[in-house]
Amino acid sequence: RSAYSQGENNHNNANLTATTHKEKDVNFTSSQTPYWKLRILRFLDTIESCFQRHSSFPTRGSTVPSVSKCYNLCVRTYTYFVLGSFNKTFQNRKITPKRVFLFSLLLILIIPIFDSIFKKSKPRNYALAKYQSYNFFQDVTNDEWKRMNAKFRAVKPHKFADLNAFIDEPNAWYHYNWNQDFTCSNAQKVGHSSDSNENLQESIGAHTGWLGDGPKWVCDPERIVEVVIDRTKLYRKKWRKKNLQDVGCLIYSIGVNGQGIEFEYGIQTLLSNIAHQKYSKHDKDQRKYPFCEIHVFDPASWHERLSEMPSGIHYHNWGIKGSASSKQNEESQKGHIENEEKFKTFQETVEELGHVGRTLDIMKVDCKLCEWDTYPDYFASSGIKYIHQLLIEVHGTPEQYVNKFFDKMREENYVIFHKDPNTQDFGGTCQDYSFLKLRPEFFEL
């Protein structure tokens, strides 16, 4: 009985408190308090009053509100608050099941939108790979990128401590040194003859998977399109309009494999079709709207034997020589040239074409021994910002060059994402290497 009387006193106190809150509501209303604040106060007062009564009364008795009743009251009050906050006309209306259903349906439609926005607003999960790959891997999580880094570190560049072991046997030397240490999930061997059926342009896969010496391995062509589009958008912003030189896709090809320009034609068609399907800004006819600006360099005048040079591909009738010592390079390239041809250094070529400060998305080098003389010019002093993918065929293992070449590639922060021996004509003494440039932080993890 004493507990019940005490409960009655508390119940009276709760009623007095509720009355006080009502007076506050009147005072707030009279002082022109914003309507949404009144809604919040009423919502809080309901919760306080309900749970105060529940904690003051014994758990038994028909007049005692249970926790479920308090919960239901809070839910109804919250729903009423949400539905009535946007329009005062809801104030005198009942919370009918129809309104609750419509409100719930609205939430179901809105939640996925906010969920997608929330996922896109979490760039930190992908920030590591995106930054260290120059925005190339934009959908690789930090954990996955760290696993890729661990695999890279697990690959040893040499089998023997003596780096000149088997140096006179190129096929054996390449077997024991500098193997693939990085993986591109969608690497493709790109290339096709420009004299092929034009209907193949409609298919993205028509210029990938080809065999032989002409096609080359490219790391994730779809990512190249994404990087170029993002880079172009960045440099076209208002505060960067004065520096528009690094806009668009740029590819160099040093040395042509016969008269077919298989790689150049294939990569142009592939990237143009990808860009058309993704962004709908490129016509299906890639000859009219080529995605990339491709420059081919070869002093053998192969372009004279082509019936038509594909759109977006520019042939330059000169060879590339090293800036330090060019005599050996010129002699090596003049072996298959009838007349004396013109040679230029890599720096002279970049300046003449107006590509200083540009990013080379891909550079293919297949010029029969010229790689040993020209590779030091590919980097800081070339005028090019950087070469993102370097696809190069190395010939033989000249002792004075080969180890220095691979050491330089590692020094310039390149990983090997593919290695393809040329066994057709050279019995493995020549190797096609595909390099991808990353930031120095990748090698410091």
Short mmCIF file of C-alpha atoms in Angstrom, two decimals:
data_model
loop_
_atom_site.label_atom_id
_atom_site.label_comp_id
_atom_site.label_asym_id
_atom_site.label_seq_id
_atom_site.Cartn_x
_atom_site.Cartn_y
_atom_site.Cartn_z
CA ARG A 1 0.00 0.00 0.00
CA SER A 2 2.84 2.39 0.84
CA ALA A 3 4.46 1.65 -2.54
CA TYR A 4 1.19 2.33 -4.29
CA SER A 5 0.67 5.62 -2.44
CA GLN A 6 4.20 6.61 -3.30
CA GLY A 7 3.46 5.80 -6.93
CA GLU A 8 0.36 7.99 -6.83
CA ASN A 9 2.44 10.89 -5.52
CA ASN A 10 4.95 10.39 -8.31
CA HIS A 11 2.08 10.16 -10.81
CA ASN A 12 0.76 13.48 -9.58
CA ASN A 13 4.24 14.95 -9.89
CA ALA A 14 4.44 13.64 -13.47
CA ASN A 15 1.10 15.27 -14.28
CA LEU A 16 2.35 18.50 -12.74
CA THR A 17 5.49 18.25 -14.87
CA ALA A 18 3.42 17.67 -18.01
CA THR A 19 1.28 20.69 -17.13
CA THR A 20 4.44 22.74 -16.71
CA HIS A 21 5.64 21.59 -20.16
CA LYS A 22 2.29 22.59 -21.66
CA GLU A 23 2.70 26.02 -20.14
CA LYS A 24 6.16 26.15 -21.67
CA ASP A 25 4.67 25.28 -25.03
CA VAL A 26 2.23 28.13 -24.72
CA ASN A 27 4.99 30.50 -23.71
CA PHE A 28 7.14 29.35 -26.60
CA THR A 29 4.24 29.75 -28.98
CA SER A 30 3.44 33.16 -27.70
CA SER A 31 7.05 34.22 -28.15
CA GLN A 32 6.93 33.11 -31.79
CA THR A 33 9.33 30.21 -31.36
CA PRO A 34 10.03 28.37 -34.66
CA TYR A 35 7.60 25.58 -35.33
CA TRP A 36 10.26 22.89 -35.67
CA LYS A 37 11.59 23.69 -32.18
CA LEU A 38 8.11 23.20 -30.73
CA ARG A 39 7.95 19.80 -32.43
CA ILE A 40 11.25 18.74 -30.87
CA LEU A 41 10.18 19.93 -27.41
CA ARG A 42 6.90 18.03 -27.59
CA PHE A 43 8.70 14.92 -28.75
CA LEU A 44 11.17 15.11 -25.83
CA ASP A 45 8.41 15.90 -23.33
CA THR A 46 6.45 12.82 -24.44
CA ILE A 47 9.45 10.54 -23.96
CA GLU A 48 10.29 12.05 -20.58
CA SER A 49 6.74 11.83 -19.29
CA CYS A 50 6.23 8.25 -20.50
CA PHE A 51 9.40 6.79 -19.06
CA GLN A 52 9.09 8.81 -15.85
CA ARG A 53 5.71 7.23 -15.22
CA HIS A 54 7.11 3.81 -16.04
CA SER A 55 10.02 4.14 -13.59
CA SER A 56 7.81 5.54 -10.79
CA PHE A 57 5.12 2.88 -10.78
CA PRO A 58 5.41 -0.78 -9.79
CA THR A 59 5.71 -3.21 -12.69
CA ARG A 60 2.35 -4.78 -11.83
CA GLY A 61 -1.05 -3.15 -12.24
CA SER A 62 -3.40 -2.43 -15.07
CA THR A 63 -2.87 1.31 -14.96
CA VAL A 64 0.90 1.10 -15.44
CA PRO A 65 2.22 1.82 -18.99
CA SER A 66 4.60 -0.91 -20.13
CA VAL A 67 7.88 -0.37 -21.99
CA SER A 68 6.26 -1.50 -25.24
CA LYS A 69 3.52 1.09 -24.78
CA CYS A 70 6.15 3.79 -24.20
CA TYR A 71 8.03 2.59 -27.27
CA ASN A 72 4.92 2.62 -29.42
CA LEU A 73 4.02 6.06 -28.15
CA CYS A 74 7.53 7.32 -28.98
CA VAL A 75 7.34 5.85 -32.49
CA ARG A 76 3.94 7.42 -33.10
CA THR A 77 5.13 10.75 -31.73
CA TYR A 78 8.31 10.60 -33.85
CA THR A 79 6.32 9.75 -36.98
CA TYR A 80 3.89 12.53 -36.21
CA PHE A 81 6.80 14.91 -35.68
CA VAL A 82 8.41 14.00 -39.01
CA LEU A 83 5.18 14.12 -40.97
CA GLY A 84 4.03 17.33 -39.34
CA SER A 85 7.29 19.27 -39.39
CA PHE A 86 7.11 20.14 -43.05
CA ASN A 87 3.58 21.47 -43.02
CA LYS A 88 1.44 22.69 -40.14
CA THR A 89 -1.65 21.20 -41.74
CA PHE A 90 -0.53 17.81 -40.40
CA GLN A 91 -0.90 19.15 -36.87
CA ASN A 92 -4.56 18.20 -36.45
CA ARG A 93 -4.49 15.03 -38.53
CA LYS A 94 -4.26 11.49 -37.27
CA ILE A 95 -1.33 9.24 -38.01
CA THR A 96 -3.15 6.79 -40.18
CA PRO A 97 -1.62 3.55 -41.52
CA LYS A 98 -1.79 5.03 -45.01
CA ARG A 99 0.42 7.95 -44.05
CA VAL A 100 2.86 5.71 -42.22
CA PHE A 101 3.03 3.46 -45.30
CA LEU A 102 3.67 6.40 -47.62
CA PHE A 103 6.34 7.74 -45.30
CA SER A 104 8.00 4.31 -45.09
CA LEU A 105 7.89 3.99 -48.88
CA LEU A 106 9.58 7.37 -49.16
CA LEU A 107 12.35 6.21 -46.84
CA ILE A 108 12.83 3.02 -48.87
CA LEU A 109 13.32 5.11 -52.00
CA ILE A 110 15.66 7.63 -50.38
CA ILE A 111 17.92 5.27 -48.40
CA PRO A 112 19.62 3.68 -51.48
CA ILE A 113 20.36 7.14 -52.85
CA PHE A 114 22.01 8.23 -49.63
CA ASP A 115 23.80 4.89 -49.41
CA SER A 116 25.38 5.37 -52.84
CA ILE A 117 26.33 8.94 -51.96
CA PHE A 118 27.87 7.73 -48.72
CA LYS A 119 29.92 5.09 -50.52
CA LYS A 120 31.21 7.63 -53.01
CA SER A 121 32.11 9.99 -50.17
CA LYS A 122 34.64 7.52 -48.75
CA PRO A 123 37.70 8.11 -50.94
CA ARG A 124 40.12 7.09 -48.21
CA ASN A 125 39.42 3.40 -48.81
CA TYR A 126 40.89 3.75 -52.30
CA ALA A 127 43.23 6.68 -51.72
CA LEU A 128 46.43 4.64 -51.45
CA ALA A 129 46.22 2.91 -54.83
CA LYS A 130 44.81 5.96 -56.57
CA TYR A 131 47.61 8.23 -55.41
CA GLN A 132 50.53 5.83 -55.84
CA SER A 133 49.44 4.82 -59.36
CA TYR A 134 48.87 8.37 -60.67
CA ASN A 135 45.07 7.83 -60.54
CA PHE A 136 45.36 4.65 -62.63
CA PHE A 137 43.88 2.21 -60.07
CA GLN A 138 40.85 4.09 -58.77
CA ASP A 139 38.83 1.10 -57.56
CA VAL A 140 41.49 -0.87 -55.68
CA THR A 141 41.05 -0.79 -51.89
CA ASN A 142 43.90 0.04 -49.56
CA ASP A 143 44.05 -3.52 -48.24
CA GLU A 144 44.18 -5.01 -51.72
CA TRP A 145 46.86 -2.53 -52.74
CA LYS A 146 48.97 -3.52 -49.76
CA ARG A 147 48.64 -7.17 -50.76
CA MET A 148 49.80 -6.26 -54.27
CA ASN A 149 52.75 -4.46 -52.74
CA ALA A 150 53.59 -7.50 -50.63
CA LYS A 151 53.59 -9.71 -53.74
CA PHE A 152 55.86 -7.21 -55.48
CA ARG A 153 58.35 -7.34 -52.62
CA ALA A 154 58.31 -11.13 -52.61
CA VAL A 155 59.65 -11.28 -56.18
CA LYS A 156 63.45 -11.35 -56.35
CA PRO A 157 64.98 -9.65 -59.41
CA HIS A 158 67.93 -12.06 -59.61
CA LYS A 159 68.49 -15.75 -58.98
CA PHE A 160 72.27 -15.55 -58.66
CA ALA A 161 74.44 -13.09 -56.77
CA ASP A 162 76.62 -12.77 -59.85
CA LEU A 163 74.56 -10.51 -62.12
CA ASN A 164 76.67 -11.44 -65.12
CA ALA A 165 75.98 -15.15 -64.84
CA PHE A 166 74.86 -16.40 -68.28
CA ILE A 167 75.43 -12.91 -69.69
CA ASP A 168 76.66 -14.48 -72.95
CA GLU A 169 73.49 -16.58 -73.22
CA PRO A 170 70.64 -14.06 -73.43
CA ASN A 171 67.86 -16.63 -73.32
CA ALA A 172 69.27 -18.08 -70.07
CA TRP A 173 70.07 -14.67 -68.57
CA TYR A 174 66.50 -13.42 -69.04
CA HIS A 175 65.23 -16.66 -67.57
CA TYR A 176 67.06 -15.99 -64.28
CA ASN A 177 66.73 -12.19 -64.08
CA TRP A 178 64.01 -9.53 -63.98
CA ASN A 179 60.77 -11.44 -64.18
CA GLN A 180 57.24 -10.07 -63.80
CA ASP A 181 56.72 -8.53 -60.34
CA PHE A 182 53.34 -6.78 -60.71
CA THR A 183 49.91 -7.85 -61.95
CA CYS A 184 47.42 -5.91 -64.03
CA SER A 185 44.08 -7.67 -63.70
CA ASN A 186 42.98 -6.79 -67.25
CA ALA A 187 46.26 -6.72 -69.18
CA GLN A 188 45.69 -7.34 -72.88
CA LYS A 189 47.89 -8.02 -75.86
CA VAL A 190 46.86 -5.34 -78.33
CA GLY A 191 47.47 -5.24 -82.05
CA HIS A 192 45.93 -5.82 -85.43
CA SER A 193 46.65 -5.11 -89.07
CA SER A 194 45.28 -1.85 -90.46
CA ASP A 195 44.26 -3.79 -93.58
CA SER A 196 41.78 -5.86 -91.54
CA ASN A 197 38.03 -5.97 -91.93
CA GLU A 198 36.52 -2.63 -90.93
CA ASN A 199 33.61 -4.37 -89.15
CA LEU A 200 36.00 -5.36 -86.38
CA GLN A 201 35.99 -1.74 -85.20
CA GLU A 202 32.59 -2.27 -83.59
CA SER A 203 33.94 -4.80 -81.10
CA ILE A 204 36.24 -3.85 -78.23
CA GLY A 205 37.79 -7.32 -78.18
CA ALA A 206 38.54 -7.35 -81.91
CA HIS A 207 42.03 -5.89 -81.42
CA THR A 208 43.15 -7.82 -78.34
CA GLY A 209 44.57 -11.27 -77.81
CA TRP A 210 46.62 -11.30 -81.01
CA LEU A 211 49.85 -13.28 -81.23
CA GLY A 212 53.19 -12.59 -82.82
CA ASP A 213 55.84 -9.90 -82.59
CA GLY A 214 53.77 -6.85 -83.56
CA PRO A 215 51.13 -6.74 -80.77
CA LYS A 216 52.20 -5.60 -77.28
CA TRP A 217 50.91 -6.16 -73.75
CA VAL A 218 49.04 -3.15 -72.30
CA CYS A 219 47.95 -2.74 -68.69
CA ASP A 220 44.15 -2.36 -68.37
CA PRO A 221 43.17 -0.29 -71.46
CA GLU A 222 39.89 0.80 -69.85
CA ARG A 223 41.81 2.50 -67.06
CA ILE A 224 43.82 4.46 -69.63
CA VAL A 225 40.58 6.01 -70.92
CA GLU A 226 39.47 6.90 -67.38
CA VAL A 227 42.82 8.49 -66.51
CA VAL A 228 42.87 10.57 -69.70
CA ILE A 229 39.30 11.80 -69.16
CA ASP A 230 40.02 12.74 -65.53
CA ARG A 231 43.25 14.49 -66.46
CA THR A 232 41.54 16.44 -69.23
CA LYS A 233 38.75 17.56 -66.89
CA LEU A 234 41.32 18.71 -64.33
CA TYR A 235 43.30 20.85 -66.75
CA ARG A 236 40.18 22.40 -68.23
CA LYS A 237 39.04 23.88 -64.93
CA LYS A 238 38.96 27.65 -64.75
CA TRP A 239 42.03 28.04 -62.58
CA ARG A 240 44.11 25.76 -64.85
CA LYS A 241 43.15 27.15 -68.25
CA LYS A 242 46.54 28.75 -68.71
CA ASN A 243 48.19 25.32 -68.68
CA LEU A 244 46.33 23.15 -71.16
CA GLN A 245 49.27 21.23 -72.59
CA ASP A 246 48.63 17.98 -70.66
CA VAL A 247 45.20 17.32 -72.17
CA GLY A 248 44.17 14.20 -74.05
CA CYS A 249 45.79 10.85 -74.80
CA LEU A 250 49.33 10.77 -76.21
CA ILE A 251 51.21 7.69 -77.48
CA TYR A 252 54.69 7.35 -79.00
CA SER A 253 55.78 4.36 -81.08
CA ILE A 254 59.49 4.10 -81.89
CA GLY A 255 60.04 1.54 -84.62
CA VAL A 256 57.42 -0.08 -86.83
CA ASN A 257 56.96 -3.80 -87.21
CA GLY A 258 56.83 -3.99 -91.00
CA GLN A 259 54.11 -2.22 -92.93
CA GLY A 260 51.13 -3.22 -90.82
CA ILE A 261 51.52 -0.84 -87.81
CA GLU A 262 49.60 -3.54 -85.93
CA PHE A 263 49.95 -2.19 -82.41
CA GLU A 264 49.30 1.44 -83.31
CA TYR A 265 46.13 0.66 -85.23
CA GLY A 266 44.92 -1.76 -82.59
CA ILE A 267 45.41 0.52 -79.57
CA GLN A 268 43.78 3.46 -81.38
CA THR A 269 40.69 1.45 -82.26
CA LEU A 270 40.45 -0.20 -78.84
CA LEU A 271 40.68 3.00 -76.79
CA SER A 272 38.34 4.89 -79.16
CA ASN A 273 35.67 2.20 -78.85
CA ILE A 274 36.01 2.10 -75.05
CA ALA A 275 35.68 5.88 -74.86
CA HIS A 276 32.62 5.82 -77.12
CA GLN A 277 30.84 3.19 -75.04
CA LYS A 278 31.68 4.85 -71.72
CA TYR A 279 31.22 8.50 -72.46
CA SER A 280 29.24 8.63 -75.74
CA LYS A 281 31.41 11.49 -76.97
CA HIS A 282 33.22 9.53 -79.66
CA ASP A 283 31.63 8.41 -82.87
CA LYS A 284 31.62 4.69 -83.69
CA ASP A 285 33.84 5.49 -86.64
CA GLN A 286 37.16 5.86 -84.83
CA ARG A 287 38.75 7.24 -88.00
CA LYS A 288 36.64 10.37 -87.60
CA TYR A 289 37.04 10.80 -83.84
CA PRO A 290 40.24 9.05 -82.69
CA PHE A 291 40.70 9.01 -78.93
CA CYS A 292 44.50 9.15 -78.94
CA GLU A 293 47.17 11.19 -80.67
CA ILE A 294 49.69 8.59 -81.83
CA HIS A 295 53.13 9.43 -83.27
CA VAL A 296 55.19 6.78 -85.07
CA PHE A 297 58.94 7.18 -85.65
CA ASP A 298 60.87 5.07 -88.14
CA PRO A 299 63.43 6.12 -90.79
CA ALA A 300 62.55 3.22 -93.12
CA SER A 301 59.62 5.05 -94.77
CA TRP A 302 57.11 2.32 -94.04
CA HIS A 303 54.30 4.85 -94.46
CA GLU A 304 54.94 4.96 -98.21
CA ARG A 305 53.91 1.30 -98.43
CA LEU A 306 50.60 1.83 -96.63
CA SER A 307 47.52 2.49 -98.69
CA GLU A 308 46.06 4.78 -96.02
CA MET A 309 47.34 6.06 -92.68
CA PRO A 310 44.61 5.59 -90.04
CA SER A 311 43.13 8.72 -88.49
CA GLY A 312 44.94 10.00 -85.43
CA ILE A 313 48.21 8.21 -86.31
CA HIS A 314 51.05 10.45 -87.50
CA TYR A 315 54.14 8.98 -89.17
CA HIS A 316 57.50 10.74 -88.81
CA ASN A 317 60.25 9.63 -91.15
CA TRP A 318 63.15 9.84 -88.72
CA GLY A 319 64.79 7.58 -86.20
CA ILE A 320 65.56 8.22 -82.52
CA LYS A 321 69.18 8.41 -81.46
CA GLY A 322 70.75 8.74 -78.03
CA SER A 323 71.92 12.16 -76.94
CA ALA A 324 75.15 10.85 -75.39
CA SER A 325 76.50 8.56 -78.11
CA SER A 326 74.61 8.07 -81.32
CA LYS A 327 77.09 6.49 -83.70
CA GLN A 328 76.39 2.91 -82.70
CA ASN A 329 72.65 3.57 -82.75
CA GLU A 330 72.73 5.10 -86.23
CA GLU A 331 74.75 2.23 -87.62
CA SER A 332 72.38 -0.32 -86.07
CA GLN A 333 69.35 1.31 -87.68
CA LYS A 334 70.95 2.04 -91.05
CA GLY A 335 71.41 -1.65 -91.75
CA HIS A 336 67.95 -1.91 -93.31
CA ILE A 337 67.86 1.56 -94.90
CA GLU A 338 68.93 2.09 -98.48
CA ASN A 339 69.70 5.81 -98.21
CA GLU A 340 71.12 7.89 -95.39
CA GLU A 341 68.23 8.91 -93.16
CA LYS A 342 67.62 11.61 -90.58
CA PHE A 343 67.94 10.93 -86.86
CA LYS A 344 66.87 13.07 -83.91
CA THR A 345 67.25 12.72 -80.19
CA PHE A 346 64.24 12.07 -78.00
CA GLN A 347 64.43 15.59 -76.57
CA GLU A 348 64.54 17.15 -80.03
CA THR A 349 61.53 15.12 -81.07
CA VAL A 350 59.48 16.18 -78.03
CA GLU A 351 60.30 19.84 -78.56
CA GLU A 352 59.60 19.77 -82.29
CA LEU A 353 56.18 18.20 -81.80
CA GLY A 354 55.29 20.63 -78.98
CA HIS A 355 54.86 17.92 -76.35
CA VAL A 356 56.96 19.45 -73.58
CA GLY A 357 55.18 18.95 -70.26
CA ARG A 358 52.82 16.29 -71.66
CA THR A 359 52.19 12.86 -70.16
CA LEU A 360 52.96 9.92 -72.42
CA ASP A 361 50.25 7.39 -71.67
CA ILE A 362 52.08 4.69 -73.64
CA MET A 363 55.45 4.54 -75.36
CA LYS A 364 56.33 1.50 -77.45
CA VAL A 365 59.99 0.93 -78.35
CA ASP A 366 60.97 -1.74 -80.89
CA CYS A 367 63.89 -0.40 -82.88
CA LYS A 368 66.43 -3.23 -82.97
CA LEU A 369 69.17 -2.35 -80.43
CA CYS A 370 68.44 1.41 -80.27
CA GLU A 371 66.92 0.90 -76.79
CA TRP A 372 70.34 0.55 -75.16
CA ASP A 373 71.48 3.91 -76.48
CA THR A 374 68.28 5.90 -76.03
CA TYR A 375 66.76 4.77 -72.71
CA PRO A 376 68.59 7.36 -70.53
CA ASP A 377 66.80 10.10 -72.52
CA TYR A 378 63.29 8.85 -71.69
CA PHE A 379 63.14 10.37 -68.23
CA ALA A 380 63.68 13.70 -66.45
CA SER A 381 65.68 15.50 -69.14
CA SER A 382 63.35 14.54 -71.99
CA GLY A 383 60.79 17.31 -71.49
CA ILE A 384 58.03 14.72 -71.04
CA LYS A 385 56.23 14.84 -67.70
CA TYR A 386 56.45 11.06 -67.36
CA ILE A 387 55.83 7.88 -69.35
CA HIS A 388 53.03 5.91 -67.72
CA GLN A 389 53.49 2.65 -69.63
CA LEU A 390 56.72 1.72 -71.38
CA LEU A 391 56.47 -1.26 -73.74
CA ILE A 392 59.94 -2.13 -74.93
CA GLU A 393 61.60 -5.02 -76.72
CA VAL A 394 65.19 -5.56 -75.59
CA HIS A 395 67.63 -7.32 -77.91
CA GLY A 396 70.42 -9.44 -76.50
CA THR A 397 72.30 -8.83 -73.25
CA PRO A 398 75.11 -6.34 -73.89
CA GLU A 399 77.10 -6.43 -70.67
CA GLN A 400 77.73 -2.67 -70.59
CA TYR A 401 74.00 -1.87 -70.85
CA VAL A 402 71.61 -4.56 -69.69
CA ASN A 403 72.01 -4.37 -65.90
CA LYS A 404 72.17 -0.57 -65.97
CA PHE A 405 68.97 -0.47 -68.00
CA PHE A 406 66.91 -2.49 -65.49
CA ASP A 407 68.45 -0.66 -62.54
CA LYS A 408 67.44 2.63 -64.17
CA MET A 409 63.89 1.39 -64.65
CA ARG A 410 63.65 0.52 -60.95
CA GLU A 411 65.23 3.85 -60.03
CA GLU A 412 62.52 5.61 -62.05
CA ASN A 413 59.84 3.64 -60.13
CA TYR A 414 58.69 1.21 -62.79
CA VAL A 415 57.26 -2.25 -62.14
CA ILE A 416 57.18 -5.13 -64.65
CA PHE A 417 53.60 -6.19 -65.33
CA HIS A 418 54.44 -8.49 -68.24
CA LYS A 419 57.39 -10.30 -69.82
CA ASP A 420 57.04 -12.02 -73.18
CA PRO A 421 59.99 -13.85 -74.82
CA ASN A 422 60.35 -13.61 -78.56
CA THR A 423 60.92 -17.22 -79.54
CA GLN A 424 59.79 -16.95 -83.14
CA ASP A 425 62.84 -15.30 -84.70
CA PHE A 426 65.39 -14.93 -81.93
CA GLY A 427 65.04 -18.05 -79.78
CA GLY A 428 64.39 -16.10 -76.60
CA THR A 429 67.38 -13.78 -76.91
CA CYS A 430 64.92 -10.88 -77.28
CA GLN A 431 62.25 -10.09 -74.70
CA ASP A 432 59.17 -7.87 -74.72
CA TYR A 433 58.93 -6.06 -71.37
CA SER A 434 55.93 -4.03 -70.24
CA PHE A 435 56.58 -1.46 -67.50
CA LEU A 436 54.12 0.61 -65.45
CA LYS A 437 55.18 3.73 -63.57
CA LEU A 438 54.15 4.14 -59.92
CA ARG A 439 55.01 6.73 -57.30
CA PRO A 440 58.08 6.30 -55.08
CA GLU A 441 55.84 5.66 -52.06
CA PHE A 442 54.88 2.25 -53.49
CA PHE A 443 58.48 1.10 -53.18
CA GLU A 444 58.76 2.48 -49.64
CA LEU A 445 55.80 0.63 -48.10
#
